[in-house]
Amino acid sequence: QVQLVQSGAEVKKPGASVKVSCKASGYTFSNFGFSWVRQAPGQGLEWMGWISTYNGRTNYARKLQGRVTLTTDTSTGTAYMELRRLTSDDTAVYYCARPKGLLEEDAFDIWGQGTMVSVSS
Amino acid sequence: DIQMTQSPSTLSASVGDRVTITCRASQSISSWLAWYQQKPGKAPKLLIYKASSLESGVPSRFSGSGSGTEFTLTISSLQPDDFATYYCQQYSSYSITFGQGTRLEIK
């Protein structure tokens, strides 16, 4: 079945970087892009950006520009989200999500299980 | 960025009730709106896309309507499994945004 499986929980110090992976299965990887969405404890959903698996084009949320990088590896069917210069405000569950259609700006019908990233000194 | 405002923030209701959640966009988004249900510790689940299209496998008691700047999610007869948090999401613009969420709790 179609699924996205994310890497495990991370604990990082302020100023460090984190890289979360999202492995896709059950569909043709290059047919759909990826978005990343995060959720701080007890808070709502925040879109971080998307990446096209077709041409590698990216679009990042203004708030995170310069700190986030999205990449994909077509050979392994895996998407990655790297976030740099972490602060306590980056403590959140990070989700990868697949758009329902061929456009990156779309509803998300498939979600990863989430990866908790904790930032603490 | 387009701002999405949901109301109410919290809604108390009973099994069998008909409930409506509203989502307003700060500018027109045509019908590029989705609704999600999220339960604690779980990823969001897509319920409605393109404002009124029911996602496959979602019970027909869920329905969506609206266009432009005002949208609603209606649950026609609440079931115990429906108590959760609901989010709207616009995907009209280059920058996707979510509403702040509506928590649906048991009265």
CSV table of C-alpha atoms in Angstrom, one decimal:
chain,number,residue,atom,x,y,z
A,1,GLN,CA,0.0,0.0,0.0
A,2,VAL,CA,1.0,3.6,-0.4
A,3,GLN,CA,3.0,4.8,2.6
A,4,LEU,CA,5.6,7.2,3.9
A,5,VAL,CA,7.9,6.0,6.6
A,6,GLN,CA,9.9,8.6,8.5
A,7,SER,CA,13.1,8.3,10.5
A,8,GLY,CA,13.2,8.2,14.3
A,9,ALA,CA,13.1,10.8,17.0
A,10,GLU,CA,16.0,13.3,17.4
A,11,VAL,CA,17.3,15.3,20.3
A,12,LYS,CA,19.5,18.2,19.3
A,13,LYS,CA,21.3,21.1,21.0
A,14,PRO,CA,20.6,24.7,20.1
A,15,GLY,CA,22.6,25.8,17.0
A,16,ALA,CA,22.8,22.2,15.7
A,17,SER,CA,21.2,20.8,12.5
A,18,VAL,CA,18.8,18.0,12.0
A,19,LYS,CA,18.0,15.9,8.9
A,20,VAL,CA,14.8,13.9,8.8
A,21,SER,CA,14.1,11.2,6.1
A,22,CYS,CA,10.9,10.1,4.6
A,23,LYS,CA,10.9,6.8,2.6
A,24,ALA,CA,8.1,6.3,0.1
A,25,SER,CA,6.7,3.0,-1.1
A,26,GLY,CA,3.7,1.7,-3.0
A,27,TYR,CA,3.7,4.3,-5.8
A,28,THR,CA,6.0,5.8,-8.5
A,29,PHE,CA,8.2,8.2,-6.5
A,30,SER,CA,8.8,10.6,-9.3
A,31,ASN,CA,5.1,11.1,-10.0
A,32,PHE,CA,4.5,13.2,-6.9
A,33,GLY,CA,6.3,15.9,-4.9
A,34,PHE,CA,6.6,16.2,-1.2
A,35,SER,CA,5.7,18.8,1.4
A,36,TRP,CA,6.9,19.1,4.9
A,37,VAL,CA,4.7,20.2,7.8
A,38,ARG,CA,5.6,20.7,11.4
A,39,GLN,CA,3.6,20.9,14.6
A,40,ALA,CA,4.9,22.3,17.8
A,41,PRO,CA,3.6,20.7,21.0
A,42,GLY,CA,0.0,21.6,21.5
A,43,GLN,CA,0.0,23.9,18.5
A,44,GLY,CA,-1.4,23.8,15.0
A,45,LEU,CA,0.1,22.7,11.6
A,46,GLU,CA,2.7,24.8,9.9
A,47,TRP,CA,3.7,24.2,6.3
A,48,MET,CA,7.5,24.4,5.8
A,49,GLY,CA,7.9,23.9,2.1
A,50,TRP,CA,7.7,21.6,-0.9
A,51,ILE,CA,10.0,19.9,-3.4
A,52,SER,CA,9.3,18.5,-6.8
A,53,THR,CA,10.7,15.1,-7.4
A,54,TYR,CA,10.4,15.8,-11.2
A,55,ASN,CA,12.9,18.6,-11.4
A,56,GLY,CA,14.1,19.3,-7.8
A,57,ARG,CA,12.4,22.7,-7.7
A,58,THR,CA,11.7,23.9,-4.2
A,59,ASN,CA,9.5,26.4,-2.5
A,60,TYR,CA,10.1,27.3,1.2
A,61,ALA,CA,8.0,29.1,3.7
A,62,ARG,CA,9.2,32.6,4.1
A,63,LYS,CA,9.8,32.2,7.8
A,64,LEU,CA,12.2,29.3,7.3
A,65,GLN,CA,14.0,30.6,4.2
A,66,GLY,CA,17.8,30.2,4.6
A,67,ARG,CA,17.5,27.5,7.4
A,68,VAL,CA,15.7,24.7,5.6
A,69,THR,CA,16.7,22.5,2.7
A,70,LEU,CA,14.5,19.9,1.1
A,71,THR,CA,16.1,17.2,-1.1
A,72,THR,CA,15.1,13.9,-2.6
A,73,ASP,CA,17.0,10.7,-3.7
A,74,THR,CA,15.2,9.1,-6.5
A,75,SER,CA,17.4,6.0,-6.4
A,76,THR,CA,16.1,5.1,-2.9
A,77,GLY,CA,12.7,6.8,-3.1
A,78,THR,CA,13.5,9.0,-0.1
A,79,ALA,CA,12.8,12.6,0.7
A,80,TYR,CA,14.8,14.6,3.2
A,81,MET,CA,14.3,17.7,5.3
A,82,GLU,CA,17.3,19.5,6.9
A,83,LEU,CA,16.8,22.3,9.3
A,84,ARG,CA,19.9,24.3,10.5
A,85,ARG,CA,20.6,26.6,13.4
A,86,LEU,CA,18.0,25.0,15.6
A,87,THR,CA,16.4,26.8,18.5
A,88,SER,CA,13.9,25.7,21.1
A,89,ASP,CA,11.1,27.1,18.9
A,90,ASP,CA,12.0,24.3,16.4
A,91,THR,CA,10.9,21.6,18.9
A,92,ALA,CA,8.0,19.9,17.0
A,93,VAL,CA,6.8,16.8,15.2
A,94,TYR,CA,7.8,17.0,11.6
A,95,TYR,CA,5.7,15.3,8.9
A,96,CYS,CA,6.3,14.6,5.3
A,97,ALA,CA,3.2,14.6,3.2
A,98,ARG,CA,2.4,13.7,-0.4
A,99,PRO,CA,0.1,16.0,-2.5
A,100,LYS,CA,-3.0,14.3,-3.9
A,101,GLY,CA,-2.3,15.4,-7.5
A,102,LEU,CA,0.5,16.3,-9.8
A,103,LEU,CA,0.9,19.8,-8.5
A,104,GLU,CA,2.9,20.5,-5.4
A,105,GLU,CA,0.3,23.0,-4.2
A,106,ASP,CA,-2.5,20.5,-3.3
A,107,ALA,CA,-4.2,18.7,-0.5
A,108,PHE,CA,-2.1,16.1,1.1
A,109,ASP,CA,-3.6,12.6,1.0
A,110,ILE,CA,-0.7,10.6,2.3
A,111,TRP,CA,1.3,11.5,5.5
A,112,GLY,CA,4.3,10.1,7.2
A,113,GLN,CA,3.9,9.0,10.8
A,114,GLY,CA,5.8,12.0,12.1
A,115,THR,CA,9.3,12.5,13.6
A,116,MET,CA,9.7,14.3,17.0
A,117,VAL,CA,12.6,16.7,17.0
A,118,SER,CA,13.5,18.1,20.5
A,119,VAL,CA,15.9,21.0,20.8
A,120,SER,CA,17.3,21.5,24.3
A,121,SER,CA,20.5,22.5,25.9
B,1,ASP,CA,0.7,35.0,2.8
B,2,ILE,CA,-3.0,34.1,2.9
B,3,GLN,CA,-4.4,33.9,6.4
B,4,MET,CA,-6.9,31.2,7.3
B,5,THR,CA,-9.1,31.8,10.3
B,6,GLN,CA,-11.3,29.0,11.8
B,7,SER,CA,-14.2,29.4,14.1
B,8,PRO,CA,-14.9,28.3,16.7
B,9,SER,CA,-11.6,27.4,18.3
B,10,THR,CA,-13.4,24.8,20.5
B,11,LEU,CA,-16.8,23.2,19.9
B,12,SER,CA,-18.7,21.1,22.5
B,13,ALA,CA,-21.2,18.7,21.0
B,14,SER,CA,-23.0,15.4,21.6
B,15,VAL,CA,-23.2,12.2,19.7
B,16,GLY,CA,-25.8,12.6,17.0
B,17,ASP,CA,-25.5,16.4,16.8
B,18,ARG,CA,-25.0,18.2,13.5
B,19,VAL,CA,-22.0,20.5,13.7
B,20,THR,CA,-20.5,23.1,11.4
B,21,ILE,CA,-17.0,24.5,11.4
B,22,THR,CA,-16.1,27.7,9.5
B,23,CYS,CA,-12.9,28.7,7.7
B,24,ARG,CA,-12.3,32.2,6.3
B,25,ALA,CA,-9.5,33.1,4.0
B,26,SER,CA,-8.0,36.6,3.9
B,27,GLN,CA,-8.4,36.7,0.1
B,28,SER,CA,-10.1,34.6,-2.5
B,29,ILE,CA,-8.8,31.1,-2.8
B,30,SER,CA,-11.4,29.9,-5.3
B,31,SER,CA,-12.1,26.3,-4.2
B,32,TRP,CA,-8.6,25.4,-3.3
B,33,LEU,CA,-9.4,24.3,0.3
B,34,ALA,CA,-8.9,21.1,2.2
B,35,TRP,CA,-10.2,19.8,5.5
B,36,TYR,CA,-8.3,17.5,7.8
B,37,GLN,CA,-9.1,15.6,11.0
B,38,GLN,CA,-6.3,15.0,13.5
B,39,LYS,CA,-6.3,12.8,16.6
B,40,PRO,CA,-3.7,13.0,19.4
B,41,GLY,CA,-0.4,11.5,18.4
B,42,LYS,CA,-1.5,10.9,14.9
B,43,ALA,CA,-0.9,12.5,11.5
B,44,PRO,CA,-3.7,14.5,10.0
B,45,LYS,CA,-6.2,12.7,7.8
B,46,LEU,CA,-7.6,14.2,4.6
B,47,LEU,CA,-11.4,14.5,4.7
B,48,ILE,CA,-12.3,17.0,2.0
B,49,TYR,CA,-10.4,18.5,-0.9
B,50,LYS,CA,-11.3,21.2,-3.5
B,51,ALA,CA,-13.7,22.6,-0.9
B,52,SER,CA,-16.4,19.9,-1.4
B,53,SER,CA,-14.9,16.7,-2.7
B,54,LEU,CA,-15.1,13.8,-0.3
B,55,GLU,CA,-11.8,11.9,0.0
B,56,SER,CA,-12.1,8.2,-0.7
B,57,GLY,CA,-13.0,6.1,2.3
B,58,VAL,CA,-14.3,9.1,4.4
B,59,PRO,CA,-17.9,8.7,5.7
B,60,SER,CA,-20.6,10.6,3.9
B,61,ARG,CA,-21.6,12.4,7.1
B,62,PHE,CA,-18.7,14.7,6.4
B,63,SER,CA,-19.4,17.4,3.8
B,64,GLY,CA,-17.7,20.6,2.7
B,65,SER,CA,-19.0,23.7,1.0
B,66,GLY,CA,-18.0,27.2,0.0
B,67,SER,CA,-15.8,29.1,-2.4
B,68,GLY,CA,-13.9,32.4,-2.5
B,69,THR,CA,-13.2,33.3,1.1
B,70,GLU,CA,-15.8,31.4,3.2
B,71,PHE,CA,-15.9,27.7,3.7
B,72,THR,CA,-17.7,25.2,6.0
B,73,LEU,CA,-17.1,21.7,7.1
B,74,THR,CA,-20.3,19.9,8.3
B,75,ILE,CA,-20.7,16.7,10.2
B,76,SER,CA,-24.3,15.6,9.8
B,77,SER,CA,-24.6,13.3,12.8
B,78,LEU,CA,-21.6,13.1,15.2
B,79,GLN,CA,-20.2,9.7,16.0
B,80,PRO,CA,-17.9,8.9,18.9
B,81,ASP,CA,-14.9,8.6,16.5
B,82,ASP,CA,-15.4,12.2,15.3
B,83,PHE,CA,-14.1,13.9,18.4
B,84,ALA,CA,-10.8,15.3,17.3
B,85,THR,CA,-9.2,18.5,16.0
B,86,TYR,CA,-10.1,19.8,12.5
B,87,TYR,CA,-7.9,22.0,10.3
B,88,CYS,CA,-8.5,23.8,7.0
B,89,GLN,CA,-5.7,24.3,4.5
B,90,GLN,CA,-5.6,26.6,1.5
B,91,TYR,CA,-3.5,25.6,-1.5
B,92,SER,CA,-4.3,28.4,-3.8
B,93,SER,CA,-1.1,30.3,-3.4
B,94,TYR,CA,2.5,29.5,-3.7
B,95,SER,CA,2.6,29.5,0.1
B,96,ILE,CA,0.3,26.9,1.7
B,97,THR,CA,-1.3,27.9,5.0
B,98,PHE,CA,-3.5,26.1,7.6
B,99,GLY,CA,-6.1,27.4,9.9
B,100,GLN,CA,-5.4,27.4,13.6
B,101,GLY,CA,-7.6,24.4,14.2
B,102,THR,CA,-11.0,23.6,15.8
B,103,ARG,CA,-11.1,21.2,18.7
B,104,LEU,CA,-14.3,19.2,18.8
B,105,GLU,CA,-15.0,17.9,22.2
B,106,ILE,CA,-17.7,15.8,23.9
B,107,LYS,CA,-20.4,17.8,25.7
